[in-house]
Coordinates of C-alpha atoms and ligand atoms in Angstrom, one line a residue:
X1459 CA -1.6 -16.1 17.2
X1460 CA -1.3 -12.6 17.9
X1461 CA -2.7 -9.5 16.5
X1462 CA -0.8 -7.8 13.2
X1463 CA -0.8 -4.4 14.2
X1464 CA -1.9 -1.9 11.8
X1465 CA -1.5 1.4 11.1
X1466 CA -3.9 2.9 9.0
X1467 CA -2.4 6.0 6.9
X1468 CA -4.5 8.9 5.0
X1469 CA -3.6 12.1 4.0
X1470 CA -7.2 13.1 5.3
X1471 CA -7.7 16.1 3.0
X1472 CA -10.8 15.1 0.4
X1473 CA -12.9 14.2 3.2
X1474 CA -12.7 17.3 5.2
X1475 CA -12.8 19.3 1.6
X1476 CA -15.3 18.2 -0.3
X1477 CA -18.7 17.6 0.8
X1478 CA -19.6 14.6 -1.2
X1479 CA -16.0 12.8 -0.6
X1480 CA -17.0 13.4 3.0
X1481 CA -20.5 11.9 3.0
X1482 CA -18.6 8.7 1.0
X1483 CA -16.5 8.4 3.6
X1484 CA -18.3 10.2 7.3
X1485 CA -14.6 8.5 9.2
X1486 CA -11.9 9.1 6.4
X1487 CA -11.0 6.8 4.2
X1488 CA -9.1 5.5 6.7
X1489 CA -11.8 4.6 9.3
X1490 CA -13.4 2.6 6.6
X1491 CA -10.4 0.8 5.6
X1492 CA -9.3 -0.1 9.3
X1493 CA -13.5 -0.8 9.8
X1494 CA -12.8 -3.8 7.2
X1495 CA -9.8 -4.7 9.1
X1496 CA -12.0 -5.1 12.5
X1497 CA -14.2 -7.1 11.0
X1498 CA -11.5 -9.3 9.1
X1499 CA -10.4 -10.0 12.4
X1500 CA -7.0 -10.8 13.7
X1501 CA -5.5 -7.5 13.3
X1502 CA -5.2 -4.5 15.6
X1503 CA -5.9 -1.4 13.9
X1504 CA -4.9 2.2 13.8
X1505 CA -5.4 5.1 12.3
X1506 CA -2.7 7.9 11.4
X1507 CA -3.0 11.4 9.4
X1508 CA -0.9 13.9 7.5
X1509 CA -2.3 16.8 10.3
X1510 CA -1.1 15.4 13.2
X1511 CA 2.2 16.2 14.7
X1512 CA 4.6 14.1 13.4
X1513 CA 2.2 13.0 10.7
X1514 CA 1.0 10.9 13.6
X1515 CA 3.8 8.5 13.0
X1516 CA 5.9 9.3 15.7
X1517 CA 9.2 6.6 16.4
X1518 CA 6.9 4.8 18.7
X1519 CA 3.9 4.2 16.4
X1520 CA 6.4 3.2 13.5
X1521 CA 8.2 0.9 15.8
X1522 CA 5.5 -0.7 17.1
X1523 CA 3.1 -1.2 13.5
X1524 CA 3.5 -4.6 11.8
X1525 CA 2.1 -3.5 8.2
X1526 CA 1.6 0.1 7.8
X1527 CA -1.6 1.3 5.0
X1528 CA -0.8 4.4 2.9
X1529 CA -3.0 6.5 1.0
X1530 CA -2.5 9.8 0.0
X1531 CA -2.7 12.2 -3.3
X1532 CA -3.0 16.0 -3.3
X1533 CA -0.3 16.3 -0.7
X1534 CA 2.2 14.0 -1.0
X1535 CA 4.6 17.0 -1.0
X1536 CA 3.8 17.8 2.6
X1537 CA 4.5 14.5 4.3
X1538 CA 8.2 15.3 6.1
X1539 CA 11.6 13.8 4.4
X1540 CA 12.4 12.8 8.0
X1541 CA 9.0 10.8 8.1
X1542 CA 9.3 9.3 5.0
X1543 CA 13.1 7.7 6.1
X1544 CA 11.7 6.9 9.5
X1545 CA 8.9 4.5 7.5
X1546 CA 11.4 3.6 5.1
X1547 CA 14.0 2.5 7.6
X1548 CA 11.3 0.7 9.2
X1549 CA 10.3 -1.2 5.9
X1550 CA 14.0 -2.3 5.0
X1551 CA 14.0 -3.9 9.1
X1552 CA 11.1 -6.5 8.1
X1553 CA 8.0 -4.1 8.7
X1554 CA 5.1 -4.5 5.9
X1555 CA 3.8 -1.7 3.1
X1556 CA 0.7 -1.7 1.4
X1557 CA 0.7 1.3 -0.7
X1558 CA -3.0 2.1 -2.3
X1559 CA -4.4 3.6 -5.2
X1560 CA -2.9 7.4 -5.9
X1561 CA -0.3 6.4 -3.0
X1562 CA 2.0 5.2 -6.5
X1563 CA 3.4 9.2 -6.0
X1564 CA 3.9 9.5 -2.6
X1565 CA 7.2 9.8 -1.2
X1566 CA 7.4 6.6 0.6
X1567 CA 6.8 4.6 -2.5
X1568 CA 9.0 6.3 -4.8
X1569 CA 12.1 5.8 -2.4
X1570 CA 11.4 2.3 -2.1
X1571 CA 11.0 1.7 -5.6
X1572 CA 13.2 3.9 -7.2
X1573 CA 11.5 4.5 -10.3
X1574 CA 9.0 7.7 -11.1
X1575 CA 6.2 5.3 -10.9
X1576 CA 4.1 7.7 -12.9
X1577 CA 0.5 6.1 -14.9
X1578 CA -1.8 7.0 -17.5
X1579 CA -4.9 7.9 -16.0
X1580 CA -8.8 9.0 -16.8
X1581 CA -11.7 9.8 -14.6
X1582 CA -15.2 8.8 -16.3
X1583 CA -16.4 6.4 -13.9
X1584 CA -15.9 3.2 -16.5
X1585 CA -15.7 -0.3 -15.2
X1586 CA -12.9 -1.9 -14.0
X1587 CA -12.6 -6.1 -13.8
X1588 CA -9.5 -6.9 -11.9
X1589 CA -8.1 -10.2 -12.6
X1590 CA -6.7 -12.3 -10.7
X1591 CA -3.6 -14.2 -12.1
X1592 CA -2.0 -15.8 -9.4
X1593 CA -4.9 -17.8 -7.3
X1594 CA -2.3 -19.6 -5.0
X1595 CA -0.8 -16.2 -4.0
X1596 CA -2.3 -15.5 -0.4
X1597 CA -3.3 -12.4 -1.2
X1598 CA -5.5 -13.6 -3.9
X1599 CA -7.2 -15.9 -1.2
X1600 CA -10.9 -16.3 -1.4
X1601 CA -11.2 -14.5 -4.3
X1602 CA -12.7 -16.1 -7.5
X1603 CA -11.3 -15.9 -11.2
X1604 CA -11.9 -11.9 -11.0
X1605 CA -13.7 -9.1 -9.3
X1606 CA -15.7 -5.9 -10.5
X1607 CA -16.1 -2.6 -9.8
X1608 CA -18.5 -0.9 -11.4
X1609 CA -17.7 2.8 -11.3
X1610 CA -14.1 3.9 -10.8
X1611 CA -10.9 6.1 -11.7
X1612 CA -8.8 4.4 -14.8
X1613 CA -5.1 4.0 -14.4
X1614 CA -3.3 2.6 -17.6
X1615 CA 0.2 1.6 -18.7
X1616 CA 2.6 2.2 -18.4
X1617 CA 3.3 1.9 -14.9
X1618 CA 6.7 3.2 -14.0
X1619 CA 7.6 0.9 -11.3
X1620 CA 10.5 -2.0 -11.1
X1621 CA 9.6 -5.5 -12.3
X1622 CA 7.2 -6.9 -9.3
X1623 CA 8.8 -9.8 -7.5
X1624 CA 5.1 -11.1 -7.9
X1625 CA 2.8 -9.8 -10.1
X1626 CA -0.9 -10.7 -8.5
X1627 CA -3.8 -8.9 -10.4
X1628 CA -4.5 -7.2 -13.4
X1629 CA -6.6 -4.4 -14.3
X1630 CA -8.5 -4.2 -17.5
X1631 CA -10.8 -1.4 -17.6
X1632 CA -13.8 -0.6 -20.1
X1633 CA -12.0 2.3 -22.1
X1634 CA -9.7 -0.5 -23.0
X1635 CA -6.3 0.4 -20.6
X1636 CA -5.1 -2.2 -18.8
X1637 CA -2.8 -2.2 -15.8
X1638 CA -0.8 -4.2 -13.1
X1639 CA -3.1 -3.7 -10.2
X1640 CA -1.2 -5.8 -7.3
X1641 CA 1.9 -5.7 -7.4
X1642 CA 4.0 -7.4 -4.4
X1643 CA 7.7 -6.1 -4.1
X1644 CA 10.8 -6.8 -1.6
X1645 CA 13.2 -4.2 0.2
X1646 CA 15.7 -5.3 2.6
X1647 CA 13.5 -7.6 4.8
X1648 CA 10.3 -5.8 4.2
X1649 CA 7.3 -6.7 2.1
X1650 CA 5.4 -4.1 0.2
X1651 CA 2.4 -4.3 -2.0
X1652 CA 0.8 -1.9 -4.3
X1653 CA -2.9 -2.4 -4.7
X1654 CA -4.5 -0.1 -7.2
X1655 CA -8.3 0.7 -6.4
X1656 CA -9.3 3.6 -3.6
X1657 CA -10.3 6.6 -5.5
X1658 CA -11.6 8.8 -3.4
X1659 CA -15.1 9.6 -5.3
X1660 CA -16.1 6.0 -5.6
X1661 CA -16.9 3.7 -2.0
X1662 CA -14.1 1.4 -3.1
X1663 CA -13.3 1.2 0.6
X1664 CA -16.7 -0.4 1.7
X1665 CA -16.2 -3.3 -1.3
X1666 CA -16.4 -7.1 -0.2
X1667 CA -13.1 -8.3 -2.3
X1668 CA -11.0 -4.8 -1.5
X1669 CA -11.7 -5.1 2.2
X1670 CA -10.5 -9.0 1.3
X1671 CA -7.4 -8.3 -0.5
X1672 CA -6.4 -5.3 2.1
X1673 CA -6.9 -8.1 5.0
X1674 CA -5.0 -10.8 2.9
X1675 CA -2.4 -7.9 1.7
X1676 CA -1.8 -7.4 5.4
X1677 CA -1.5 -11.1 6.8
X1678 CA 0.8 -11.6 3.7
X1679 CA 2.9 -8.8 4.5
X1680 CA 2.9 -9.2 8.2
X1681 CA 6.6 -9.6 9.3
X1682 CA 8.8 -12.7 9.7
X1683 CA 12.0 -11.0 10.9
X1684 CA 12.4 -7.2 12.5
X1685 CA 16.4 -6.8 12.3
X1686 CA 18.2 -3.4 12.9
X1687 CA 20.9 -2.4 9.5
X1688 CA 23.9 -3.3 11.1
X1689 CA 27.2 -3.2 9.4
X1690 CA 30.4 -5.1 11.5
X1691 CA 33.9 -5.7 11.2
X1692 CA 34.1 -9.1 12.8
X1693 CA 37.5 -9.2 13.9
X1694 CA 37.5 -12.5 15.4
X1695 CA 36.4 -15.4 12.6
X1696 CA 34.2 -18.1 14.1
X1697 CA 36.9 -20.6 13.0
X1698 CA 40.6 -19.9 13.1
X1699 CA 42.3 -18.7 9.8
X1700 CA 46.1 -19.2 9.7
X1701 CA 48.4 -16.3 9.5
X1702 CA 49.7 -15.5 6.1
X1703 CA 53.2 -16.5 5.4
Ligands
ZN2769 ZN1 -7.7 8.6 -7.8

């Protein structure tokens, strides 16, 4: 089987502004999410950031991704309305989303969704169990009853997002919030999921079961169908219709 290709997206601003964020994460977040994707195997993997021209998602890099990674936060408001339909279009033609952690604001994500898709949220570095309540769901695959992390960013309900076509995991956390941590969605003939961990202080990004969810997010996401909007008037029925009397 071939390669998914992936395209890694990161708004690439913590890392090159704060010291510590930067010593977390030496490649961007997104050279240690696309580093778990190597080793997965079976996917191709790049990388894309707010700084480059085009947001480095030029036509040809959208048209040629199979799932497409987002992650961004502090400048959501940058990224370019005529990016943010390119991707979209893109989606709704069969290409995959997986939108992470503070991604819930970004532009992309809201315009699919439709909905604010604003959160409660509290950073004291509590605990956070994510469990797992659809096993048979691929992206769940591999993973036991739950998973742990020990230090991380709370996000609470409630979520302001449409009812998940599939609701995967959920996020209990040791302040006592809970929230709907993978969330998989349809739009047109793409497949998006919203996975909640990744904050930016924390090495979420180097975890066993996120690196496993990412890859499974990705194969599960991968598309089945790429098929331009098209909207005819098909003159000529494919079976003859009598004339009206
Ligand atoms: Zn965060």
């Amino acid at each position: 089987m071939a390669d998914i290709k992936v395209t890694v997206w990161n708004e690439f601003r913590h890392e090159k502004k704060n010291e510590q964020i930067g010593k977390l994460y030496p490649k961007g977040m997104h050279g240690a999410i696309a580093e778990g994707l190597k080793k997965a195997g079976g996917f191709t993997v790049r990388t894309a950031t707010l700084d480059e021209p085009e947001h480095g998602l030029t036509q040809k890099v959208v048209d040629s991704t199979d799932v497409m990674l987002w992650w961004g936060h502090t400048a959501h408001g940058e990224v370019k309305d005529e990016i943010v339909q390119r991707v979209k279009t893109r989606v709704l033609e069969g290409m995959g989303l997986i939108v992470l952690h503070s991604g819930h604001f970004s532009k992309i994500f809201r315009a699919l969704l439709g909905t604010n898709c604003s959160l409660k949220w509290r950073e004291m570095g509590e605990k956070e169990r994510i469990w797992v309540i659809e096993p048979s769901h691929p992206i769940a695959e591999g993973l036991g009853e739950y998973f742990e992390l020990p230090h991380t960013e709370m996000y609470g309900e409630r979520f302001d997002i449409p009812q998940p076509d599939r609701l995967v995991f959920v996020s209990w956390f040791q302040g006592g919030d809970v929230f709907r941590s993978g969330c998989c969605f349809e739009r047109g003939h793409g497949r998006i999921f919203y996975f909640r961990p990744g904050h930016e202080t924390y090495p979420v990004f180097y975890d066993e079961n996120v690196r496993r969810v990412i890859a499974n997010a990705c194969r599960w996401a991968a598309p089945r169908i790429i098929k331009k909007d098209a909207c005819p008037n098909v003159k000529e029925p494919l079976d003859p219709v009598p004339a009206e009397e």
